[in-house]
């Protein structure tokens, strides 16, 4: 298999984007990525686009073709990839595999979601389709409720506290202050998070990622080709994907996501690295408990110790392993189809030393972790500067 690298990246500002339609967001991120790569757009050979619910949210399907059209890339092959909130990551992964296999040399990857055109109830129902419609959504269990169940079990088994979960929110909102593309530029105190009102107990408003519009795009190339264009291509040195049960009822336990453990094991084995080699990680903090479970399931902390580690500052910008330097889904925002691609962009910016005030000193290896649904799809990628 050939080595694959990211040679260009483009992001829109995340948030309530009344000023731009879905196709305009796609064009903004896509054209920025092509410009950043320095590659003539006509050299791109295929497009992979991730979106979760564009049909339900704005009535637009056939997003692969729309992205190719908006970017002026017809008639090349265009694909839509969907795996709920991991749609962006499976678009990235399948594009990577298309290059690794030798089929293509240069491929564009996009992720997009326009979520604020309908009311929050309708968004919640659309997102709920990422779980099990029959056994969960039909009975009113939308995503805050599903993650609340996991949080309660984690609290019972490991003594994790609501304050520890709130610390994740305080940290990620703080990190987002230095990200110009983030939805929120507002710091919150622990008290403010604790008093923000229950959405699904024990999760409060400020434990939840928000509803967001936004797009992200990267250009991938075979690493030998990438070196002709970019001064510093970022190589994807390990990638793992795994599936788990669609419903929580099928899980052996609720205190973690098994697909995360499996996907990360594959990624680390491929990269021939261990957790100790990783300098920073972007993990899927759709709810604060999700970040605590992720840092345990990825092997950065022992099971049950994620809450304590967060409270002790081990995941802060100056901690042992900075988590969600971009602000994460919590502070940066979570346009579901775009999130996986945006996580890869944070890895690129950190490794290219272009993360501005968020820059981690001497960052050599980065990890991204993207979850679809309550853990039915997980993708973990490892990155470093191409050698
Ligand atoms: N974090 C921080 N602030 C938030 C927020 C969040 N998650 N959600 C809303 N806000 C803010 C809004 O900006 C607004 O502030 P303002 O009054 O200063 O303008 C205020 O809170 C009220 O916003 P509103 O739009 O009325 O909130 P809502 O009640 O419609 O939605 C949630 C709140 C938590 C229900 C919604 O954000 C949600 O569903 N989040 C989860 C999304 C999800 O499940 N994603 C998939 C995960 S797998």
Coordinates of C-alpha atoms and ligand atoms in Angstrom, one line a residue:
X1 CA 0.0 0.0 0.0
X2 CA 1.3 3.5 -0.8
X3 CA 1.8 6.1 1.9
X4 CA -0.8 9.0 1.8
X5 CA -0.4 12.6 3.0
X6 CA -2.6 15.7 3.4
X7 CA -1.3 18.5 1.2
X8 CA -3.9 21.1 1.6
X9 CA -6.6 22.1 4.1
X10 CA -9.6 24.6 4.2
X11 CA -12.2 25.3 6.8
X12 CA -15.2 27.6 7.1
X13 CA -16.0 29.4 10.3
X14 CA -18.3 27.1 12.4
X15 CA -21.5 28.4 13.9
X16 CA -24.9 29.6 12.9
X17 CA -24.1 30.5 9.3
X18 CA -27.3 32.3 8.1
X19 CA -25.0 34.1 5.6
X20 CA -24.1 31.0 3.6
X21 CA -25.9 28.0 2.0
X22 CA -24.6 24.5 2.2
X23 CA -23.1 24.7 -1.3
X24 CA -21.4 28.0 -0.5
X25 CA -19.9 26.5 2.7
X26 CA -18.6 23.6 0.5
X27 CA -17.1 26.0 -2.0
X28 CA -15.5 28.1 0.7
X29 CA -13.8 25.2 2.4
X30 CA -13.0 23.3 -0.9
X31 CA -11.4 26.2 -2.7
X32 CA -9.4 27.1 0.4
X33 CA -8.0 23.6 0.5
X34 CA -7.1 23.5 -3.2
X35 CA -5.4 26.9 -2.8
X36 CA -3.5 25.8 0.3
X37 CA -2.3 22.6 -1.6
X38 CA -0.9 24.7 -4.5
X39 CA -2.2 21.9 -6.8
X40 CA -4.0 22.8 -10.0
X41 CA -7.6 21.7 -9.4
X42 CA -7.6 19.8 -12.7
X43 CA -5.1 17.4 -11.2
X44 CA -7.6 16.1 -8.7
X45 CA -8.9 12.7 -9.7
X46 CA -11.8 12.0 -7.3
X47 CA -14.0 13.6 -4.6
X48 CA -15.2 12.0 -1.3
X49 CA -17.8 14.0 0.6
X50 CA -19.1 13.3 4.1
X51 CA -22.5 14.4 5.3
X52 CA -24.9 12.9 7.7
X53 CA -28.4 14.3 7.2
X54 CA -28.4 16.9 4.4
X55 CA -31.5 15.4 3.0
X56 CA -33.5 15.7 6.2
X57 CA -32.0 19.0 7.3
X58 CA -32.1 21.0 4.0
X59 CA -33.6 18.6 1.5
X60 CA -30.4 18.2 -0.5
X61 CA -29.1 14.7 -1.3
X62 CA -26.4 13.6 -3.8
X63 CA -23.8 15.5 -1.9
X64 CA -20.8 13.9 -3.6
X65 CA -21.9 15.2 -7.0
X66 CA -22.8 18.6 -5.5
X67 CA -19.3 19.0 -4.0
X68 CA -17.7 18.1 -7.3
X69 CA -20.0 20.5 -9.2
X70 CA -19.4 23.4 -6.7
X71 CA -15.7 22.9 -6.9
X72 CA -15.7 22.9 -10.7
X73 CA -14.4 19.3 -10.8
X74 CA -16.8 17.5 -13.1
X75 CA -16.6 14.9 -14.6
X76 CA -14.5 13.1 -12.1
X77 CA -16.0 10.4 -9.9
X78 CA -17.6 11.8 -6.7
X79 CA -18.8 9.8 -3.7
X80 CA -21.0 10.6 -0.7
X81 CA -20.0 8.8 2.5
X82 CA -22.3 8.5 5.5
X83 CA -21.6 7.2 9.0
X84 CA -23.5 9.6 11.2
X85 CA -21.1 12.0 13.0
X86 CA -18.1 10.0 11.6
X87 CA -19.1 10.7 8.0
X88 CA -16.2 13.1 7.5
X89 CA -13.7 10.5 8.8
X90 CA -14.9 7.7 6.6
X91 CA -14.8 10.1 3.6
X92 CA -11.2 10.8 4.5
X93 CA -10.4 7.1 5.1
X94 CA -11.9 5.9 1.9
X95 CA -10.1 8.6 -0.1
X96 CA -6.9 7.6 1.6
X97 CA -7.5 3.9 0.6
X98 CA -8.2 4.9 -3.0
X99 CA -4.8 6.5 -3.1
X100 CA -3.1 3.8 -1.1
X101 CA -4.4 1.2 -3.5
X102 CA -2.9 3.0 -6.5
X103 CA -6.2 3.9 -8.1
X104 CA -5.7 7.7 -7.7
X105 CA -2.8 10.0 -6.9
X106 CA -4.7 13.1 -5.8
X107 CA -8.1 13.2 -4.2
X108 CA -10.3 15.9 -2.6
X109 CA -12.2 15.2 0.6
X110 CA -15.0 17.4 2.0
X111 CA -17.3 17.3 5.0
X112 CA -20.3 19.5 5.5
X113 CA -23.5 19.9 7.5
X114 CA -26.1 22.7 7.6
X115 CA -27.9 22.1 10.8
X116 CA -29.5 25.4 11.8
X117 CA -32.1 25.7 9.1
X118 CA -34.6 23.7 11.1
X119 CA -35.6 23.9 14.8
X120 CA -33.6 22.0 17.5
X121 CA -36.3 19.4 17.9
X122 CA -36.1 18.4 14.3
X123 CA -32.3 18.4 14.4
X124 CA -32.5 16.1 17.5
X125 CA -34.8 13.7 15.7
X126 CA -32.6 13.6 12.6
X127 CA -29.5 13.0 14.8
X128 CA -31.4 10.3 16.7
X129 CA -31.5 8.3 13.5
X130 CA -27.8 7.6 14.1
X131 CA -28.8 5.4 17.0
X132 CA -31.4 2.6 16.8
X133 CA -34.7 4.0 15.5
X134 CA -36.8 1.1 16.8
X135 CA -35.4 0.6 20.3
X136 CA -34.2 4.1 21.1
X137 CA -35.4 7.1 19.1
X138 CA -39.0 5.8 18.8
X139 CA -39.2 5.8 22.6
X140 CA -37.8 9.4 22.8
X141 CA -34.1 8.6 23.5
X142 CA -32.2 11.2 21.5
X143 CA -28.4 11.5 21.8
X144 CA -28.2 13.6 25.1
X145 CA -30.3 10.8 26.7
X146 CA -28.1 8.0 25.3
X147 CA -24.9 9.6 26.5
X148 CA -26.6 10.4 29.8
X149 CA -27.1 6.7 30.4
X150 CA -23.4 6.1 29.7
X151 CA -22.5 9.0 32.1
X152 CA -24.6 7.5 34.9
X153 CA -23.0 4.1 34.5
X154 CA -19.5 5.7 34.5
X155 CA -20.4 7.6 37.6
X156 CA -21.7 4.5 39.4
X157 CA -18.7 2.2 38.4
X158 CA -15.8 4.7 38.7
X159 CA -17.0 7.5 40.9
X160 CA -16.8 10.0 38.0
X161 CA -18.4 13.3 39.0
X162 CA -20.5 15.9 37.3
X163 CA -17.7 18.4 38.2
X164 CA -15.2 16.3 36.3
X165 CA -17.4 16.3 33.3
X166 CA -17.9 20.0 33.6
X167 CA -14.1 20.4 33.6
X168 CA -14.0 19.0 30.1
X169 CA -16.4 21.8 29.0
X170 CA -14.4 24.5 30.8
X171 CA -11.2 23.3 29.1
X172 CA -12.5 22.9 25.6
X173 CA -14.3 26.3 25.7
X174 CA -11.0 27.8 26.9
X175 CA -9.1 26.2 24.0
X176 CA -11.7 27.4 21.5
X177 CA -10.9 31.0 22.5
X178 CA -7.8 30.7 20.4
X179 CA -9.4 29.1 17.4
X180 CA -10.7 31.8 15.0
X181 CA -13.0 29.2 13.2
X182 CA -14.7 28.1 16.4
X183 CA -18.5 28.6 17.1
X184 CA -18.0 29.9 20.6
X185 CA -15.5 32.4 21.8
X186 CA -16.6 32.5 25.4
X187 CA -15.0 31.1 28.5
X188 CA -17.2 29.4 31.1
X189 CA -16.4 28.8 34.8
X190 CA -17.0 25.4 36.5
X191 CA -20.0 27.0 38.3
X192 CA -21.5 28.2 35.1
X193 CA -21.3 24.7 33.5
X194 CA -22.7 23.1 36.7
X195 CA -25.6 25.6 36.7
X196 CA -26.4 25.5 33.0
X197 CA -29.5 23.4 33.4
X198 CA -30.1 19.7 32.7
X199 CA -30.8 18.5 29.2
X200 CA -30.7 14.8 30.2
X201 CA -29.5 14.4 33.7
X202 CA -26.5 14.3 34.5
X203 CA -25.7 16.1 31.3
X204 CA -26.4 19.9 31.2
X205 CA -26.6 22.4 28.4
X206 CA -22.8 23.1 28.7
X207 CA -22.0 19.4 28.7
X208 CA -23.4 19.1 25.1
X209 CA -21.8 20.0 21.8
X210 CA -23.9 22.5 19.9
X211 CA -25.9 22.5 16.7
X212 CA -23.6 23.9 14.0
X213 CA -23.2 24.8 10.3
X214 CA -19.8 24.4 8.7
X215 CA -17.6 22.7 6.2
X216 CA -14.1 21.4 6.1
X217 CA -11.9 20.1 3.2
X218 CA -8.5 18.5 2.7
X219 CA -6.6 17.5 -0.4
X220 CA -4.8 14.1 -0.2
X221 CA -2.0 12.8 -2.3
X222 CA 0.3 9.9 -2.5
X223 CA 3.2 11.0 -0.3
X224 CA 5.8 10.9 -3.1
X225 CA 3.5 13.1 -5.2
X226 CA 2.7 15.3 -2.2
X227 CA 6.3 16.3 -1.8
X228 CA 6.3 17.9 -5.2
X229 CA 3.7 20.4 -4.1
X230 CA 3.8 20.9 -0.3
X231 CA 6.8 22.0 1.8
X232 CA 5.4 20.0 4.6
X233 CA 2.9 17.2 3.8
X234 CA 1.3 15.5 6.8
X235 CA 1.3 11.7 6.5
X236 CA -1.5 9.5 7.8
X237 CA 0.7 6.9 9.3
X238 CA -2.0 4.7 10.8
X239 CA -5.8 4.4 10.3
X240 CA -8.2 2.1 12.0
X241 CA -12.0 1.8 11.7
X242 CA -14.3 -0.4 13.7
X243 CA -18.1 -1.0 14.2
X244 CA -20.1 -1.6 17.3
X245 CA -23.8 -2.3 18.0
X246 CA -26.2 0.4 16.8
X247 CA -28.1 0.4 20.0
X248 CA -26.8 0.6 23.6
X249 CA -28.8 -2.4 24.6
X250 CA -26.4 -4.7 22.6
X251 CA -23.3 -3.5 24.5
X252 CA -21.4 -5.6 27.1
X253 CA -20.8 -2.4 29.1
X254 CA -21.8 1.2 28.9
X255 CA -18.7 2.8 30.4
X256 CA -16.8 2.9 27.1
X257 CA -16.9 2.4 23.4
X258 CA -15.4 -0.9 22.3
X259 CA -15.1 0.2 18.7
X260 CA -12.7 3.0 19.9
X261 CA -10.4 0.5 21.5
X262 CA -10.4 -1.7 18.5
X263 CA -9.9 1.1 15.9
X264 CA -7.1 2.6 18.0
X265 CA -5.3 -0.7 18.4
X266 CA -5.4 -1.1 14.6
X267 CA -4.1 2.5 14.0
X268 CA -1.3 2.2 16.6
X269 CA -0.2 -1.2 15.1
X270 CA -0.1 0.2 11.6
X271 CA 1.9 3.2 12.7
X272 CA 4.1 1.0 14.9
X273 CA 3.6 3.5 17.8
X274 CA 2.2 3.5 21.3
X275 CA 0.1 6.0 23.2
X276 CA 3.3 7.5 24.8
X277 CA 4.4 8.7 21.3
X278 CA 1.3 10.9 20.8
X279 CA 1.8 14.6 21.5
X280 CA -1.9 15.8 21.2
X281 CA -5.3 14.3 20.2
X282 CA -8.6 15.6 18.9
X283 CA -11.2 13.3 20.3
X284 CA -15.0 13.0 19.9
X285 CA -16.4 15.1 22.8
X286 CA -20.0 15.3 21.5
X287 CA -20.8 15.3 25.3
X288 CA -18.3 15.8 28.0
X289 CA -18.6 12.2 29.2
X290 CA -17.7 11.1 25.7
X291 CA -14.2 12.8 26.0
X292 CA -13.7 11.1 29.4
X293 CA -14.5 7.7 27.9
X294 CA -12.4 8.4 24.8
X295 CA -9.2 9.2 26.6
X296 CA -9.6 5.9 28.5
X297 CA -10.6 3.8 25.5
X298 CA -7.8 5.2 23.4
X299 CA -5.4 4.1 26.2
X300 CA -4.1 7.5 27.3
X301 CA -5.5 6.8 30.8
X302 CA -6.6 3.7 32.7
X303 CA -10.3 2.8 32.6
X304 CA -12.2 4.9 35.1
X305 CA -9.4 7.5 35.5
X306 CA -10.3 9.9 32.7
X307 CA -12.4 12.2 34.9
X308 CA -9.7 12.4 37.5
X309 CA -7.0 13.0 34.9
X310 CA -9.1 15.9 33.4
X311 CA -9.6 17.4 36.8
X312 CA -5.8 17.2 37.5
X313 CA -5.2 19.2 34.3
X314 CA -3.5 16.3 32.5
X315 CA -5.5 17.0 29.3
X316 CA -5.1 20.8 29.3
X317 CA -2.9 22.6 26.7
X318 CA 0.1 22.4 29.1
X319 CA -0.8 18.9 30.4
X320 CA 0.6 15.4 29.8
X321 CA -1.5 15.0 26.6
X322 CA -3.4 18.0 25.4
X323 CA -6.8 17.0 24.2
X324 CA -9.0 19.0 21.8
X325 CA -6.6 21.9 21.3
X326 CA -9.1 23.2 18.6
X327 CA -11.8 23.5 21.3
X328 CA -13.2 20.1 20.3
X329 CA -16.8 19.6 19.3
X330 CA -17.9 21.3 22.5
X331 CA -16.2 24.7 21.8
X332 CA -15.4 24.7 18.1
X333 CA -18.8 23.3 17.2
X334 CA -20.1 20.0 15.6
X335 CA -21.4 20.2 12.1
X336 CA -21.7 16.5 12.1
X337 CA -20.6 15.6 8.5
X338 CA -17.6 18.0 8.7
X339 CA -16.3 17.1 12.1
X340 CA -13.9 14.2 11.1
X341 CA -12.3 16.4 8.4
X342 CA -12.0 19.3 10.7
X343 CA -10.2 17.1 13.3
X344 CA -7.7 16.1 10.6
X345 CA -7.2 19.8 9.9
X346 CA -6.3 20.6 13.5
X347 CA -3.7 17.8 13.3
X348 CA -2.3 19.3 10.1
X349 CA -2.1 22.8 11.6
X350 CA -0.4 21.5 14.8
X351 CA 2.1 19.4 12.9
X352 CA 2.9 22.2 10.4
X353 CA 3.4 24.6 13.4
X354 CA 0.5 26.8 12.1
X355 CA -1.9 26.5 15.1
X356 CA -1.1 30.1 16.3
X357 CA -1.9 30.6 20.0
X358 CA -3.0 26.9 20.2
X359 CA 0.3 25.6 19.1
X360 CA 1.6 22.6 21.1
X361 CA 5.4 22.9 21.5
X362 CA 7.4 20.2 19.6
X363 CA 4.3 18.4 18.3
X364 CA 5.5 15.4 16.3
X365 CA 2.6 12.9 16.4
X366 CA -1.1 13.7 16.4
X367 CA -4.2 11.5 16.8
X368 CA -7.8 12.0 15.8
X369 CA -10.8 10.0 17.0
X370 CA -14.3 10.4 15.5
X371 CA -17.4 8.5 16.6
X372 CA -20.6 7.9 14.7
X373 CA -23.8 7.5 16.8
X374 CA -23.3 6.2 20.3
X375 CA -20.3 4.2 19.1
X376 CA -21.5 2.1 16.2
X377 CA -18.7 3.6 13.9
X378 CA -15.3 4.8 15.1
X379 CA -12.3 6.0 13.1
X380 CA -8.9 6.6 14.6
X381 CA -6.0 8.2 12.6
X382 CA -2.4 8.9 13.5
X383 CA -0.4 11.7 11.7
X384 CA 3.2 12.9 11.5
X385 CA 5.2 15.2 9.2
X386 CA 6.0 13.2 6.0
X387 CA 9.7 12.1 6.2
Ligands
LIG1 N1 -23.1 24.7 24.2 C1 -23.0 26.0 24.6 N2 -24.0 26.9 24.3 C2 -25.1 26.5 23.7 C3 -25.2 25.2 23.3 C4 -24.2 24.3 23.6 N3 -24.3 23.0 23.3 N4 -26.4 25.0 22.7 C5 -27.0 26.2 22.7 N5 -26.2 27.1 23.3 C6 -26.5 28.5 23.6 C7 -27.0 29.3 22.4 O1 -25.9 29.9 21.7 C8 -27.9 30.3 23.0 O2 -27.1 31.3 23.6 P1 -27.6 32.9 23.5 O3 -28.9 32.9 24.2 O4 -26.5 33.6 24.1 O5 -27.8 33.1 22.0 C9 -28.5 29.5 24.2 O6 -27.5 28.5 24.5 C10 -29.8 28.9 23.9 O7 -29.7 28.2 22.7 P2 -30.8 27.3 22.0 O8 -30.6 27.3 20.5 O9 -32.2 27.8 22.5 O10 -30.5 25.9 22.6 P3 -31.4 24.6 22.4 O11 -32.1 24.3 23.7 O12 -32.2 24.7 21.1 O13 -30.3 23.5 22.1 C11 -29.2 21.6 22.9 C12 -29.5 23.1 23.2 C13 -28.2 21.1 24.0 C14 -30.4 20.7 23.1 C15 -28.5 21.4 21.5 O14 -27.4 22.2 21.5 C16 -28.2 19.9 21.2 O15 -29.1 19.2 20.9 N6 -27.0 19.5 21.3 C17 -26.6 18.1 21.1 C18 -26.3 17.9 19.6 C19 -26.0 16.5 19.3 O16 -26.7 15.6 19.8 N7 -25.1 16.2 18.4 C20 -24.7 14.9 18.1 C21 -24.0 14.2 19.1 S1 -23.7 12.5 18.9

